[in-house]
XYZ file of N, CA and C in Angstrom:
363
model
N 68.372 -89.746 11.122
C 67.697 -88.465 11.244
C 67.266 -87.989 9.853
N 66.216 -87.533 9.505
C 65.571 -86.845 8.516
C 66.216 -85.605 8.222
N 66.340 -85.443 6.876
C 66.973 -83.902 6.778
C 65.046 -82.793 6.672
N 66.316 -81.803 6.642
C 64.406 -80.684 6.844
C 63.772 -80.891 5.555
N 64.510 -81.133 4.371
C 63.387 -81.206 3.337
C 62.356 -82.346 3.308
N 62.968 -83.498 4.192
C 62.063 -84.838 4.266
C 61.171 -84.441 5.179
N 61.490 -83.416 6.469
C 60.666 -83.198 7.372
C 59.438 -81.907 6.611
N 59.781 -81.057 6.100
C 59.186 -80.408 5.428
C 58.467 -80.962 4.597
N 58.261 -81.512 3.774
C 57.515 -82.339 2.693
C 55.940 -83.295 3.444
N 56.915 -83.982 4.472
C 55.520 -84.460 5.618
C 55.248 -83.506 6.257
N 55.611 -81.836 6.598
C 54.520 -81.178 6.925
C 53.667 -81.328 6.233
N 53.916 -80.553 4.539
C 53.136 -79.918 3.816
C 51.445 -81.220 3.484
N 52.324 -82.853 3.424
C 51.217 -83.592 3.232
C 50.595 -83.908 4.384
N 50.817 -83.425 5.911
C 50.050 -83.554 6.975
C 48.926 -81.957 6.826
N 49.671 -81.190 6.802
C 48.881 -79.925 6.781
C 47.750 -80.475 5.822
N 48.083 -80.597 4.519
C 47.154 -79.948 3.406
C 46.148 -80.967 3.627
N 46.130 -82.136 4.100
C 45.604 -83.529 4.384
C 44.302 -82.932 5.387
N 44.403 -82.150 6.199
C 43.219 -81.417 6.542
C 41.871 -80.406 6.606
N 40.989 -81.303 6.579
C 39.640 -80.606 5.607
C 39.883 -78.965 6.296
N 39.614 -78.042 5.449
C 39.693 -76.967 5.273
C 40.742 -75.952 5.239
N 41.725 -76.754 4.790
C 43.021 -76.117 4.346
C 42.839 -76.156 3.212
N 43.051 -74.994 2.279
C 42.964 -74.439 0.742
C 44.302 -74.621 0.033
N 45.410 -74.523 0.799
C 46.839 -74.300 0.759
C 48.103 -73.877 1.968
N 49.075 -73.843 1.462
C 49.689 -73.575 2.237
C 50.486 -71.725 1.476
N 51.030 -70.961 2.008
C 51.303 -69.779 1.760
C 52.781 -69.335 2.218
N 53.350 -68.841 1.195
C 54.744 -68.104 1.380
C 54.826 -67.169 2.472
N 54.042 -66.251 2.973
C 54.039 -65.452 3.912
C 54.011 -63.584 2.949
N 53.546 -62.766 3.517
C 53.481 -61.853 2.643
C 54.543 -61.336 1.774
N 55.860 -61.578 2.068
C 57.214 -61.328 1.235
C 57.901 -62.343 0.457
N 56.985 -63.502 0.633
C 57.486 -65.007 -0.298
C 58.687 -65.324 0.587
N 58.935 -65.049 2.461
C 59.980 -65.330 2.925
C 60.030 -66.584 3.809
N 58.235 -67.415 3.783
C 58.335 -68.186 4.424
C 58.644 -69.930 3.753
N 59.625 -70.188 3.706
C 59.963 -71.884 2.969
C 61.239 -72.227 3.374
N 61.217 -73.269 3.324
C 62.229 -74.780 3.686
C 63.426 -74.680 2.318
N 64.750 -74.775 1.847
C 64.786 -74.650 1.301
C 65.472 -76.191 0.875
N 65.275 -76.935 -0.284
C 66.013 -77.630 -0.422
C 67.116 -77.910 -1.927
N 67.535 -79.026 -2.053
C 68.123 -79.193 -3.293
C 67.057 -78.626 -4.626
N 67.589 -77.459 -5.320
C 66.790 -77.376 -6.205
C 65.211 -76.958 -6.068
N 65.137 -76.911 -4.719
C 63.323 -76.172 -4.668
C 63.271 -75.605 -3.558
N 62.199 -75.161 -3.515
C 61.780 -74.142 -2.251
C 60.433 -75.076 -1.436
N 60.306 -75.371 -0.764
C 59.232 -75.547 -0.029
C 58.337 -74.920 0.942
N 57.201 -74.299 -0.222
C 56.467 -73.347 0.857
C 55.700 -73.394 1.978
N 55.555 -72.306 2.504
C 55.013 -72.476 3.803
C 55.145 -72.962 4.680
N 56.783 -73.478 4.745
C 57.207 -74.154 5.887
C 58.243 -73.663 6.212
N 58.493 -73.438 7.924
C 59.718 -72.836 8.181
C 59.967 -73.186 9.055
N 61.394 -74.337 9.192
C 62.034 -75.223 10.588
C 62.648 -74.723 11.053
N 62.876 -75.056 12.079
C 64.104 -74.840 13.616
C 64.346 -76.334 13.752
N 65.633 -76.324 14.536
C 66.073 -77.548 15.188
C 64.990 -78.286 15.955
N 64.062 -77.538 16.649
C 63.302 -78.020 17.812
C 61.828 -77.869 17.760
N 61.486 -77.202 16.616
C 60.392 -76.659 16.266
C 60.184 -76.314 15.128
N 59.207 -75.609 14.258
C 58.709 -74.744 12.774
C 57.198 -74.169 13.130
N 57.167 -73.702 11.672
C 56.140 -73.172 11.832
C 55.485 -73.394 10.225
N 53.742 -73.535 9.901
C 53.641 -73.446 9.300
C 52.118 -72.399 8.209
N 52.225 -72.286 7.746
C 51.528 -70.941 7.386
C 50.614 -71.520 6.124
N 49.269 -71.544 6.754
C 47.871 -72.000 5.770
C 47.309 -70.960 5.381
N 46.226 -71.122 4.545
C 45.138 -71.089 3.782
C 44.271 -71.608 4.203
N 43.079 -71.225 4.562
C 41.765 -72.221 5.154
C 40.407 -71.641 4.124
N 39.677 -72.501 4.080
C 37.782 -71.998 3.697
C 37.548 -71.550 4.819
N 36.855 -70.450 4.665
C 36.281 -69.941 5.406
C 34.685 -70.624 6.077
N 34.131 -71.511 5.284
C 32.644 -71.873 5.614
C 33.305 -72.580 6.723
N 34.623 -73.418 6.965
C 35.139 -74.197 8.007
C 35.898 -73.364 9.208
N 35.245 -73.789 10.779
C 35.957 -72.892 11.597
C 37.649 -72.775 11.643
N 37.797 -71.541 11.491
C 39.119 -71.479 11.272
C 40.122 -71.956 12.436
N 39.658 -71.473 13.670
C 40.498 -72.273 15.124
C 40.588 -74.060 14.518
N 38.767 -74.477 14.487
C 39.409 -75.972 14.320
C 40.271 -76.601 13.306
N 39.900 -75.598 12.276
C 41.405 -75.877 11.219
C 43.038 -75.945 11.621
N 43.125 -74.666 12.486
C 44.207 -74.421 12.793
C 44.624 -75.631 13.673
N 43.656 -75.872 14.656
C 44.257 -76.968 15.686
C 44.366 -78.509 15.109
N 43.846 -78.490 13.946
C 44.021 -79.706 13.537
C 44.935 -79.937 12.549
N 45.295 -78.888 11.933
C 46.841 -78.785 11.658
C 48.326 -78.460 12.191
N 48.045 -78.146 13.394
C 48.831 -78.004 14.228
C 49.262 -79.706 14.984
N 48.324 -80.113 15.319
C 48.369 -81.908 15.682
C 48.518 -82.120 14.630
N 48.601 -82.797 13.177
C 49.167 -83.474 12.271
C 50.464 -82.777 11.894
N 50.701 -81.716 11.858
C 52.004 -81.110 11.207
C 53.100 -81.886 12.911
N 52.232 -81.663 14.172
C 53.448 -82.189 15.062
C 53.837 -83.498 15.445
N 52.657 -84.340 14.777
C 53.020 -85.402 14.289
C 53.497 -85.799 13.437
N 53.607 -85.746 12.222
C 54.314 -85.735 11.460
C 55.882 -85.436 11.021
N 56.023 -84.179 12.081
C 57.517 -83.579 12.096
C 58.327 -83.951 13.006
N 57.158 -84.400 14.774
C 58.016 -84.502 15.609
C 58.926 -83.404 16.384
N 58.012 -82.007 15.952
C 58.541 -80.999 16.709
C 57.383 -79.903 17.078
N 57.517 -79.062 17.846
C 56.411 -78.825 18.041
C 56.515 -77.488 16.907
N 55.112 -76.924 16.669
C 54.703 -76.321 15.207
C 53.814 -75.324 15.825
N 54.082 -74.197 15.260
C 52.905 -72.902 15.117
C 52.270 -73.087 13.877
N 51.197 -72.557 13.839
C 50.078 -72.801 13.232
C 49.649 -70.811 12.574
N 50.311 -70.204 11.150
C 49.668 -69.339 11.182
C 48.906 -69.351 10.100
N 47.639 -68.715 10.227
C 46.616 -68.434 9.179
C 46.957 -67.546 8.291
N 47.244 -67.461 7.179
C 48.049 -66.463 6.381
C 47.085 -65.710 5.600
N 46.111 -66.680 5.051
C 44.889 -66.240 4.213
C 43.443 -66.430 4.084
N 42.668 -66.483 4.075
C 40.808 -67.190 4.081
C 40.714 -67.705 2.569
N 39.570 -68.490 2.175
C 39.696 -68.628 0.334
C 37.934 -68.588 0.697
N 37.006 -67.995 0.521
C 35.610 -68.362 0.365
C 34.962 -68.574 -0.869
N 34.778 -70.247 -0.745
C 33.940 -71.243 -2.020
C 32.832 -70.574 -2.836
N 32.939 -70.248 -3.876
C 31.774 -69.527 -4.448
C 30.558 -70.454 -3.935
N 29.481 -70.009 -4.416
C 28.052 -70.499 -4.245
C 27.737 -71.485 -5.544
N 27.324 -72.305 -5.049
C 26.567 -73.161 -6.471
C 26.442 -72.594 -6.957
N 25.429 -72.761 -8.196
C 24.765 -72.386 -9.431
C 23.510 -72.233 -9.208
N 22.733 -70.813 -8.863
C 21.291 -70.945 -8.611
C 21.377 -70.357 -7.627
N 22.183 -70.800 -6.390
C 21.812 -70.183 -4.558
C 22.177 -68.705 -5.488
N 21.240 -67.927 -4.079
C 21.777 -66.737 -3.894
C 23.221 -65.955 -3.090
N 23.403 -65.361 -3.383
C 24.729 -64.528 -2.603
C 24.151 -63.705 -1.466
N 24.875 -63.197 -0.533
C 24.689 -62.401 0.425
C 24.259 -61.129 0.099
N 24.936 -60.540 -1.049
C 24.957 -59.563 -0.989
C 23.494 -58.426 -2.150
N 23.050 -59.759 -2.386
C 22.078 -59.807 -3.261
C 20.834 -58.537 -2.496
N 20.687 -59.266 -1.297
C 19.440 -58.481 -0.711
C 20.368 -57.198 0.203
N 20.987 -56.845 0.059
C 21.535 -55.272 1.138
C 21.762 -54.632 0.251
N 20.893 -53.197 0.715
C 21.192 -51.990 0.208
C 22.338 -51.101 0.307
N 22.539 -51.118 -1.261
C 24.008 -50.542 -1.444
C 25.057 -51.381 -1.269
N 25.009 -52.680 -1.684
C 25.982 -53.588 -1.548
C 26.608 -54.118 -3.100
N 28.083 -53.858 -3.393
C 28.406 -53.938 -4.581
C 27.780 -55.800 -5.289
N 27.462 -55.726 -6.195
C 28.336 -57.320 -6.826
C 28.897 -56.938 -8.073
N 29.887 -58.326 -8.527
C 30.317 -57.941 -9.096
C 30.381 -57.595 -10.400
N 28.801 -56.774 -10.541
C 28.606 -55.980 -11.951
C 29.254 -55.033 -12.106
N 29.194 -54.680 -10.836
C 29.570 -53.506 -10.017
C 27.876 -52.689 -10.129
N 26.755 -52.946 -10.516
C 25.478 -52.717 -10.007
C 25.669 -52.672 -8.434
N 24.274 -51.874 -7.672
C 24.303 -51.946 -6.330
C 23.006 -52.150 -6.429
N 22.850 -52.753 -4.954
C 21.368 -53.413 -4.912
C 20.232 -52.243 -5.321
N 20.960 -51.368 -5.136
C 19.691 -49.872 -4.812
C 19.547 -49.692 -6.329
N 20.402 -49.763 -7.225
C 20.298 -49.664 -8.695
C 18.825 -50.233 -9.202
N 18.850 -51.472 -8.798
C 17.356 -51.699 -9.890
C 17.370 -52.561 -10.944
N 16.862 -52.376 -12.026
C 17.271 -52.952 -13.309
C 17.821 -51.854 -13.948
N 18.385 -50.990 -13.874
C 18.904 -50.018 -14.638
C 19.980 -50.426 -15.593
């Protein structure tokens, strides 16, 4: 039998192993991890029969199919069945050159903190 830190460890490289996972996340109080000899392992939190584990996704990638496709590798990998929570979004800046969204709406900050309605002022 695997102890949880061996099982924990192949979460974290099944999870993160899936396109549009950014990371994995402590949970808002840093209370979610595995704990083992000497380290903490985040974003993972076992039961005998089950865990759970808590991502980071891009946002340009649908977040359900993220989730479900880390949910199938983390329960493969562990061999128990796994919740899947979204803890955070990360959105990829823009190349060099594209425009931003927020470029063309009125009254929309960037971060000059200029607003579109400003001008060249």
């Amino acid at each position: 039998m695997s102890s949880d830190a061996e099982v924990a460890d192949a979460v974290v490289a099944a999870a993160t192993s899936v396109p549009g996972v950014t990371g994995l996340n402590s949970g808002r109080f840093g209370e979610v991890a595995t704990y083992a000899a000497g380290r903490r392992i985040v974003g993972v939190r076992l039961q005998e029969f089950s865990g759970e584990v808590h991502i980071e996704v891009d946002l340009s990638r649908n977040v359900m199919d993220t989730a479900e496709g880390v949910r199938a590798a983390t329960e493969k990998a562990s061999g128990r069945t796994m919740t899947v929570i979204v803890e955070d979004v990360t959105v990829a800046d823009p190349p060099a050159g594209e425009h931003t969204e927020h470029e063309n709406v009125p009254g929309a900050q960037d971060p000059s903190g200029l607003s579109a309605a400003d001008g060249d002022r």
